XYZ file of C-alpha atoms in Angstrom:
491
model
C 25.627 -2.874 6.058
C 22.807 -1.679 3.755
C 19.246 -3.060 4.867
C 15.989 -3.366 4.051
C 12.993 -0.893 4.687
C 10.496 -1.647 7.291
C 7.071 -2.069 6.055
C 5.428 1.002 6.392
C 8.149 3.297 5.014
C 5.813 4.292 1.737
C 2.790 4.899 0.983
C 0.717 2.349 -0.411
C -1.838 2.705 -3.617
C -3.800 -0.822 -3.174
C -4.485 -1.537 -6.548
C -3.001 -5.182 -7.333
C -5.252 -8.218 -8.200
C -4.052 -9.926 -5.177
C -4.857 -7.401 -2.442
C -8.297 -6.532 -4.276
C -9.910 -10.224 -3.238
C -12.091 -10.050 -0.536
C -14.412 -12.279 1.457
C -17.746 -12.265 0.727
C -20.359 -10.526 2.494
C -17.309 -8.900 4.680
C -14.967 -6.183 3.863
C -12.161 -8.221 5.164
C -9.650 -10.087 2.866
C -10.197 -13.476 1.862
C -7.140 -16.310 3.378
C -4.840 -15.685 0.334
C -3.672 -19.145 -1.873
C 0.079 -19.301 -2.317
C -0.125 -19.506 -6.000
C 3.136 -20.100 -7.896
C 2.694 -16.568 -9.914
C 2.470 -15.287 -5.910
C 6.136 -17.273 -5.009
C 7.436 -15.933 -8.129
C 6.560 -12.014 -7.106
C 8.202 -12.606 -3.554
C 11.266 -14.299 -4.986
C 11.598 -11.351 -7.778
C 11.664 -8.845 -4.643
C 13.752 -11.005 -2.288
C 16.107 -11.435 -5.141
C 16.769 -7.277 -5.223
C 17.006 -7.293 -1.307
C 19.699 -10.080 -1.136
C 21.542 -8.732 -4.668
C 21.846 -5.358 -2.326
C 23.307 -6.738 0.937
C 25.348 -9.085 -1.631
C 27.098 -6.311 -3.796
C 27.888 -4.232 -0.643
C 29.628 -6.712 1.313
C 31.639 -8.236 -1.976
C 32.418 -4.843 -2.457
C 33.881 -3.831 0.718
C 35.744 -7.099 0.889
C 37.312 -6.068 -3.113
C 38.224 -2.334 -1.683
C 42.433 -3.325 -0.788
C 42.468 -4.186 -4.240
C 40.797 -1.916 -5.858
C 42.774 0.619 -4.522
C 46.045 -1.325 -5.316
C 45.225 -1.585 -8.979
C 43.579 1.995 -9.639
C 46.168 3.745 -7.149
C 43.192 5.170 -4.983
C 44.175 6.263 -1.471
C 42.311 5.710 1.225
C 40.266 8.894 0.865
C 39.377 8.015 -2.246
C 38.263 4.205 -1.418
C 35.928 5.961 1.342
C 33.965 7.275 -1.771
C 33.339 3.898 -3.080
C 31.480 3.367 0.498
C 30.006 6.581 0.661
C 28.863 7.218 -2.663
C 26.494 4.297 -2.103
C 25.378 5.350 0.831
C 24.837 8.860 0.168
C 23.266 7.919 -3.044
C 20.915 5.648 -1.182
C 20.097 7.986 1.696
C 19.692 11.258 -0.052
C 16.614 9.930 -2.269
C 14.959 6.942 -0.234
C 12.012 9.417 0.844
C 11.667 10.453 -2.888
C 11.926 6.662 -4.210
C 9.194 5.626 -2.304
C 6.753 8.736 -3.140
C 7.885 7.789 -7.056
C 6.439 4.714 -6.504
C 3.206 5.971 -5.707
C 2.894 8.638 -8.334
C 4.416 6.781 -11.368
C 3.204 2.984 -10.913
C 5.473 0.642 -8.562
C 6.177 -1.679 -10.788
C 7.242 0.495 -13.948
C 9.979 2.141 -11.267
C 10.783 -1.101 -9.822
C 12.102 -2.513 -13.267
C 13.395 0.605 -14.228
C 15.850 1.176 -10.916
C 16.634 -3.050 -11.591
C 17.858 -2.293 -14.986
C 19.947 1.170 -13.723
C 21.103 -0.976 -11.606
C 22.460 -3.572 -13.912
C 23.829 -1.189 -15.845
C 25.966 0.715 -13.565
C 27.132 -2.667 -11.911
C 28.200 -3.968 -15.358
C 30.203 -0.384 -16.231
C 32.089 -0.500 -12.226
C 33.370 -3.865 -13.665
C 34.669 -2.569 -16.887
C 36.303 1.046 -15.945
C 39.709 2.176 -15.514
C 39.382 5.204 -13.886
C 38.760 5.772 -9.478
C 35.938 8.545 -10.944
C 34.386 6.860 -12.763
C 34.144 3.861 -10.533
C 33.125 5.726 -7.667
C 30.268 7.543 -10.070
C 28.728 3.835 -10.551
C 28.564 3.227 -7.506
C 26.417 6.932 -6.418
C 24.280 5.773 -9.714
C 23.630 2.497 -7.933
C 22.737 3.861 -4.434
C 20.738 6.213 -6.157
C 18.975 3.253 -8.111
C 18.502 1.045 -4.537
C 16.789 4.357 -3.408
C 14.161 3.344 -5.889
C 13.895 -0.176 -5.437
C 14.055 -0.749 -1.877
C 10.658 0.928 -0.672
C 9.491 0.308 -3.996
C 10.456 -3.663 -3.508
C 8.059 -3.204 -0.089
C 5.681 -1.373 -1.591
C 4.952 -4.075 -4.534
C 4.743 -6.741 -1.330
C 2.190 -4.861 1.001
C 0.008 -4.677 -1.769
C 0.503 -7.733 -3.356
C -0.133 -9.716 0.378
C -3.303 -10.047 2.066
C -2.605 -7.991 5.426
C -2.310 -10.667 8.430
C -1.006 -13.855 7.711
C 0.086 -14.097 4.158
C 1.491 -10.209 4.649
C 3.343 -10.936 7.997
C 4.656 -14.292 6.415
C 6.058 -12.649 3.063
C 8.012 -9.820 5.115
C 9.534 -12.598 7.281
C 10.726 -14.186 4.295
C 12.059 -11.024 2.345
C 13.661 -9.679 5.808
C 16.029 -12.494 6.021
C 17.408 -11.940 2.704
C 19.096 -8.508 3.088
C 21.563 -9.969 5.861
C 21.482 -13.418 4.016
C 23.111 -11.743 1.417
C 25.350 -9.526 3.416
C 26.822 -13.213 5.084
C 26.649 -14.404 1.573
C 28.823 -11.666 -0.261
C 31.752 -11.681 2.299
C 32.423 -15.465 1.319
C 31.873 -14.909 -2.468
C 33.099 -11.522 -2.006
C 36.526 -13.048 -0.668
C 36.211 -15.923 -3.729
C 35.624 -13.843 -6.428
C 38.595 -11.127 -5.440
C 40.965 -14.065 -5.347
C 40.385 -13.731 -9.111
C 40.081 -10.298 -9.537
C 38.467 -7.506 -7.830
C 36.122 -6.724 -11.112
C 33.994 -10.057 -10.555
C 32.657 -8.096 -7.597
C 31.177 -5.312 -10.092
C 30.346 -7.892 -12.860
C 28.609 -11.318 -11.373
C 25.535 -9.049 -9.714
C 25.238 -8.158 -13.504
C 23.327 -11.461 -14.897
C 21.691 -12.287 -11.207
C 19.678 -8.311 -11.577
C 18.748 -9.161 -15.519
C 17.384 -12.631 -14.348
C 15.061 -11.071 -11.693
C 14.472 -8.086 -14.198
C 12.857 -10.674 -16.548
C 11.286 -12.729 -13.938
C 9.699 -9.304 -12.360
C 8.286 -8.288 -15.850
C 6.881 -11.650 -16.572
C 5.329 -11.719 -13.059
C 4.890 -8.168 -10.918
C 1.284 -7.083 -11.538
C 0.573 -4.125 -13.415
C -0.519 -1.371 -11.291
C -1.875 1.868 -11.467
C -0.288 5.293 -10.285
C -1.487 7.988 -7.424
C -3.376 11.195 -8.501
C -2.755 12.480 -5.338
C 0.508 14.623 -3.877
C 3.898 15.417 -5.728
C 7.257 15.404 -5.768
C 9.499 17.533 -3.624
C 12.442 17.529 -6.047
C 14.135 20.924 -4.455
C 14.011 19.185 -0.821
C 16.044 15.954 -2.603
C 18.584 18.012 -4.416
C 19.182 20.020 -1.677
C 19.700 17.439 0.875
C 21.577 15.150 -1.033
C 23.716 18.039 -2.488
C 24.533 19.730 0.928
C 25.123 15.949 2.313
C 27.757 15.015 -0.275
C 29.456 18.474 -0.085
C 29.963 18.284 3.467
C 31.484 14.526 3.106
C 33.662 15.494 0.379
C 34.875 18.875 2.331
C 35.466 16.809 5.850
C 37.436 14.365 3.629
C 39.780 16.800 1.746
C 39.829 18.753 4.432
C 43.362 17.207 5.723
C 45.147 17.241 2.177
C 44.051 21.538 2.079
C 43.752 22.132 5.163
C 41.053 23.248 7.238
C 41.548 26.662 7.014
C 41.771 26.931 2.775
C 39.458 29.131 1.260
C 38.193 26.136 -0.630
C 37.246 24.172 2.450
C 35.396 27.113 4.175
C 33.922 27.788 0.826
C 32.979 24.422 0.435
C 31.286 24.470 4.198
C 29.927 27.551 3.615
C 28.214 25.643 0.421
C 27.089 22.425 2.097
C 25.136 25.050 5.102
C 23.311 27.112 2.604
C 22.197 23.775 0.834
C 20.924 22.016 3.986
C 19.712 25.263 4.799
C 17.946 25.792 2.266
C 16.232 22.261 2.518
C 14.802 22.877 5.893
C 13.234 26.149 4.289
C 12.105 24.186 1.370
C 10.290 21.651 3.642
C 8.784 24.382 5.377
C 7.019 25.780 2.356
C 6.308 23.191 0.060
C 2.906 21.969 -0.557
C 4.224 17.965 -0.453
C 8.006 18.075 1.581
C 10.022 15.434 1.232
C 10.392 15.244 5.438
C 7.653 17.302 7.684
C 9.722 18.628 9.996
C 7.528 18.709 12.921
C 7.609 15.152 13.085
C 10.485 16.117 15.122
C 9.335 17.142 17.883
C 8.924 14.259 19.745
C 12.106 13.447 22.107
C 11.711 9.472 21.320
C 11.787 10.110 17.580
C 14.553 12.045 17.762
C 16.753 9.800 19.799
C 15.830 7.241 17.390
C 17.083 8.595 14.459
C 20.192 9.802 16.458
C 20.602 5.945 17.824
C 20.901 5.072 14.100
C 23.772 7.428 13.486
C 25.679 6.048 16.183
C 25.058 2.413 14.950
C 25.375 2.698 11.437
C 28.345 5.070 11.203
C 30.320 3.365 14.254
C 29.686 -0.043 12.415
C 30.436 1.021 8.863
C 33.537 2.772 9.641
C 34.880 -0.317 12.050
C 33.885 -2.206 8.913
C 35.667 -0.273 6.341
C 39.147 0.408 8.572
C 39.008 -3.482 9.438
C 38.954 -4.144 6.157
C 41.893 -2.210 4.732
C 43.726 -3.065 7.598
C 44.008 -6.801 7.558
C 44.850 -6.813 4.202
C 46.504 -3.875 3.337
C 48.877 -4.188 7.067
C 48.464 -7.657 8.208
C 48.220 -9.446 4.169
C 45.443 -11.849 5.112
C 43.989 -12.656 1.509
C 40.391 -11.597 0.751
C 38.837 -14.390 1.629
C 40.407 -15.153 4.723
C 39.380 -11.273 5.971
C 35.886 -12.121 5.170
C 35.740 -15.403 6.991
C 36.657 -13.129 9.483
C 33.930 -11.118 9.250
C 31.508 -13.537 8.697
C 29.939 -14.079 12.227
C 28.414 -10.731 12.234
C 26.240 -11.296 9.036
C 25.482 -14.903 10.376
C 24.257 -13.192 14.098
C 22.062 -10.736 12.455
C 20.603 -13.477 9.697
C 19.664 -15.675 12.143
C 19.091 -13.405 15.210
C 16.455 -10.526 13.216
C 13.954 -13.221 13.127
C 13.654 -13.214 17.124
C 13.682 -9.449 17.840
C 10.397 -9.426 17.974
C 9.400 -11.312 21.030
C 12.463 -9.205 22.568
C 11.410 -6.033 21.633
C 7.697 -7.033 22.730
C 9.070 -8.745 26.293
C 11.947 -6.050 27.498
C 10.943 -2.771 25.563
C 13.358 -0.585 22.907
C 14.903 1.649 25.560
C 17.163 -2.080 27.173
C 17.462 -3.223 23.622
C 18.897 -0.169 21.913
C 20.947 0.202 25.318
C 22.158 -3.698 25.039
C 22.944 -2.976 21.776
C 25.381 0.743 22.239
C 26.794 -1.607 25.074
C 27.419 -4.273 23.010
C 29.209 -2.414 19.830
C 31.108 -0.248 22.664
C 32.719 -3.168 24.583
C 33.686 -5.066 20.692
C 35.395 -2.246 19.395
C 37.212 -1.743 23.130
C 38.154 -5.199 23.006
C 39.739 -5.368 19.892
C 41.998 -2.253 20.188
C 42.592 -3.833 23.853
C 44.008 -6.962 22.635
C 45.080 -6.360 18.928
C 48.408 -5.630 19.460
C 50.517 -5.664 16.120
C 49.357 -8.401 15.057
C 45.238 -9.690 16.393
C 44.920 -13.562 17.362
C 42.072 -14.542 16.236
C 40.458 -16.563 18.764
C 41.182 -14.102 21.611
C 40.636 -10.594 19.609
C 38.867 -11.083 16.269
C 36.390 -13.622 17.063
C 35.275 -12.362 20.192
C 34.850 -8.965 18.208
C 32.716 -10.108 15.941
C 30.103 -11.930 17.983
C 29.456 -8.468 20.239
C 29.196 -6.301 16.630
C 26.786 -9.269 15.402
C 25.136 -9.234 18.558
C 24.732 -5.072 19.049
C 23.531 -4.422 15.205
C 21.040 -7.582 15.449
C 19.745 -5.689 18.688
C 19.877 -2.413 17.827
C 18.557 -2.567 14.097
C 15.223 -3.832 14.854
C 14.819 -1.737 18.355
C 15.116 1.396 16.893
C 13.143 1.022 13.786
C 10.545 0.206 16.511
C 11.309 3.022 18.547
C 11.042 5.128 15.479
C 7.188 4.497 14.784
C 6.455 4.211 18.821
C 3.338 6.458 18.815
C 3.244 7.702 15.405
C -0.002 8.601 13.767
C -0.952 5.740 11.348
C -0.688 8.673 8.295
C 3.136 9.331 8.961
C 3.912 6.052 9.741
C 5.878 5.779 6.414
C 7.635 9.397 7.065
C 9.055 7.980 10.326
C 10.221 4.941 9.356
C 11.861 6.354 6.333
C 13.025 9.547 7.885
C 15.368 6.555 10.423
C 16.722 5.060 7.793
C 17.764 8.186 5.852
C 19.554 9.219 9.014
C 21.365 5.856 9.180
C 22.593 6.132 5.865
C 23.549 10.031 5.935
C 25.350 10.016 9.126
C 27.048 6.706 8.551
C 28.580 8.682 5.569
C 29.332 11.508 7.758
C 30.996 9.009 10.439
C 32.678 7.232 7.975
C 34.408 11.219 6.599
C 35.453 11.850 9.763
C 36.796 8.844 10.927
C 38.804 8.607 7.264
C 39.779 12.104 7.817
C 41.683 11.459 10.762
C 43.460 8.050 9.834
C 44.438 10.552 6.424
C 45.854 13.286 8.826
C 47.919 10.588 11.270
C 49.225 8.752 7.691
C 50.378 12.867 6.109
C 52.013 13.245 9.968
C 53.989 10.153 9.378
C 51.453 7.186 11.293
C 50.651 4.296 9.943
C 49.685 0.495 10.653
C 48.640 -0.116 14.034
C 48.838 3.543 15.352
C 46.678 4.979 12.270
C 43.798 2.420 13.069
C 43.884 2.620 16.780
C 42.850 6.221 16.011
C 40.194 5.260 13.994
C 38.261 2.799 16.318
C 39.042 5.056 19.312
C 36.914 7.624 17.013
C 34.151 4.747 16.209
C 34.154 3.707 19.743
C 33.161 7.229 20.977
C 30.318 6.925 18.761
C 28.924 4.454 20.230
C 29.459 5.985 23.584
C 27.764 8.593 22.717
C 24.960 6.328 21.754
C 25.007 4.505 24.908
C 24.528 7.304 27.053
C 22.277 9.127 24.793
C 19.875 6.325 25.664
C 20.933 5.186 29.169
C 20.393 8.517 30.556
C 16.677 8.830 29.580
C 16.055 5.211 31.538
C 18.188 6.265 34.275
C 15.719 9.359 34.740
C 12.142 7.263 34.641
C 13.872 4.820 36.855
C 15.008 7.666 39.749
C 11.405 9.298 39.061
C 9.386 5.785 39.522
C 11.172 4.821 42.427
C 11.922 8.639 44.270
């Protein structure tokens, strides 16, 4: 599930007509008047949040057929996943500082109409390659416009009220539109797994003409720069290792072209860390890192988005591809986990605020460990859904809507106020890079059991066993920290 950046993941240039009214005689802002030019901006940049959570969930509802029709193996459908995600992940840091140095609004339209354009040429092609090139063009576009998106709201809304009001609204809308694209998602590839690509097409050119008709014009930073060797070399070494862990099983781990490939991806993420060490503006300062809470944060994300993603992807191959529900039927399936999180993210506050991140994170691992237990303890050949399916998805709903919003906390816990924006970014990065990397290893090995002769049942039991160590190792990687203040408090 893709989602939306937390508020202070860029850095903000307050230069809008909106933000610039103040009250007189103070230096605070003035209440802000809903105006309808004001409903229009936040409905232009809600639009683009639920258009993302929409396209990936239609998509990965559309993947059994688009691998039937375009003869892509599973490998190969992992791409169409990945390619988004990496895409997404290996520039968010350098979307949000483009923002800043070449106007918000001018990259805002421009990553809409990329966008567009790469949804509208998925739709049309023929060929696996290509497809899975529009979809890294669109992650790479979503890189832009997601802090961007938040970075045209903080500055267009007062902070306080009108501010906190306007990111409750556009928060809903990413997993509003994830719940909203299984359903449609499931509709549409009744017809044909192309309407998946093609209907986001006229729903991005409406909000591209609503958002240049009403997105102020703003002006761009003087100060900083952009760290283009850090993003090249991260997102490079990040898609060479995915694609080496994934061919690894066809050549074998051992081929000269998978060590060479290894070899590759290390001297590029290598050579980012020494890039970020001597760069005037890096892309991540990597002393950020040395804080243990940061650290687990990031690490926390990893285990939720890549155990979750991967569950996501193998569940949906497999009760289409093995059992032959139809589309829609798989994503009415899955439809109680966008529901929990839709409705639930709203109340994580007052949680987070009453009980702490540390329970909540742990809640969460415990949550996502006992739902993917549960299924491959009472699947069988063929899942009930009442008794295995259902029950599944309320504890995956239930653990991301937890976890999400804890560890995005837990991210900026005692953060200066000037890398506020790093830390919250730097999270959300690792989410999306290591869910790739889960999602490579977890498709490696249901490749390897399928070229040893597995298959159905047997190849995906594999598969979540893999996901459901993840989010063991996410459980304890928080329990044991609380487990230690508790023995010291009370010893």
């Amino acid at each position: 599930m893709h989602t939306h950046v937390s508020s202070s993941d860029v850095t903000i240039t307050d230069t809008s007509p909106a933000s610039a009214v103040r009250a007189p005689g103070t230096g605070a802002p003035a209440e802000q008047i809903w105006t309808p030019r004001l409903w229009g901006v936040l409905a232009v940049l809600c639009a683009v949040l639920f258009l993302d959570g929409l396209d990936v969930s239609m998509v990965g509802v559309a993947l059994p057929s688009i691998g039937a029709e375009l003869g892509l193996s599973t490998t190969s459908l992992q791409w169409i996943v990945n390619g988004y995600v990496l895409g997404y992940g290996g520039l968010l840091l350098l979307g949000g500082r483009t923002a800043d140095l070449l106007g918000r609004r001018r990259v805002f339209l421009t990553a809409l109409a990329v966008f567009a354009i790469a949804s509208l040429v998925g739709g049309l092609v023929d060929d696996g390659t290509l497809l899975i090139v529009t979809r890294f063009v669109k992650g790479l576009a979503a890189a832009f416009t997601a802090p961007t998106a938040l970075s045209i709201l903080t500055t267009t809304f007062h902070e306080g009220p009108a501010r906190n009001r306007a990111l409750s609204v556009f928060s809903v809308f990413g997993a509003s539109g994830y719940s909203s694209g299984l359903i449609l998602g499931g509709l549409l590839t009744s017809f044909g797994w192309r309407w998946t690509f093609l209907t986001p097409v006229p729903l991005a050119l409406i909000a591209l003409a609503a958002g240049i008709a009403l997105i102020p014009r703003d002006k761009p930073s003087t100060e900083g720069g952009h760290d283009i060797v850090g993003a090249v070399t991260l997102t490079g070494g990040m898609l060479l290792a995915v694609y080496t862990v994934v061919s690894a099983p066809d050549r074998g781990w051992l081929d000269p072209v998978t060590l060479g490939s290894l070899a590759l991806a290390a001297a590029l993420l290598i050579g980012f860390v020494i890039t970020e060490n001597k760069v005037r503006h890096p892309l991540i300062r990597l002393g950020i890192l040395r804080g243990g809470t940061i650290i687990r944060a990031n690490l926390s994300i990893v285990a939720l988005f890549g155990s979750f993603l991967s569950f996501q992807f193998m569940m949906t191959l497999y009760l289409q591809d093995v059992l032959h529900w139809s589309p829609l039927k798989m994503a009415m399936a899955l439809l109680p986990i966008g529901l929990i999180v839709a409705f639930g993210s709203p109340f994580m506050g007052r949680l987070i605020d009453r009980y702490g991140t540390p329970r909540l994170i742990i809640s969460s691992m415990l949550s996502l460990s006992l739902g993917y237990v549960w299924f491959i303890a009472t699947a069988g050949d063929a899942p009930h859904y009442a008794l295995t399916v259902f029950p599944t998805m309320i504890l995956l709903g239930g653990g991301f809507a937890f976890g999400f919003s804890a560890i995005m906390a837990q991210a900026t816990d005692g953060i200066e106020d000037s890398e506020q924006g790093l830390a919250s970014g730097l999270v959300q990065t690792s989410g999306q890079v290591g869910a790739a990397l889960v999602l490579a290893v977890v498709t490696a090995l249901v490749a390897g059991g399928a070229h040893s002769g597995g298959g159905g049942f047997g190849e995906f039991h594999a598969g979540v066993n893999l996901v459901s160590g993840v989010a063991v190792v996410g459980l304890v990687l928080n329990l044991v920290p609380l487990l230690s203040r508790y023995r010291a408090k009370h010893a």
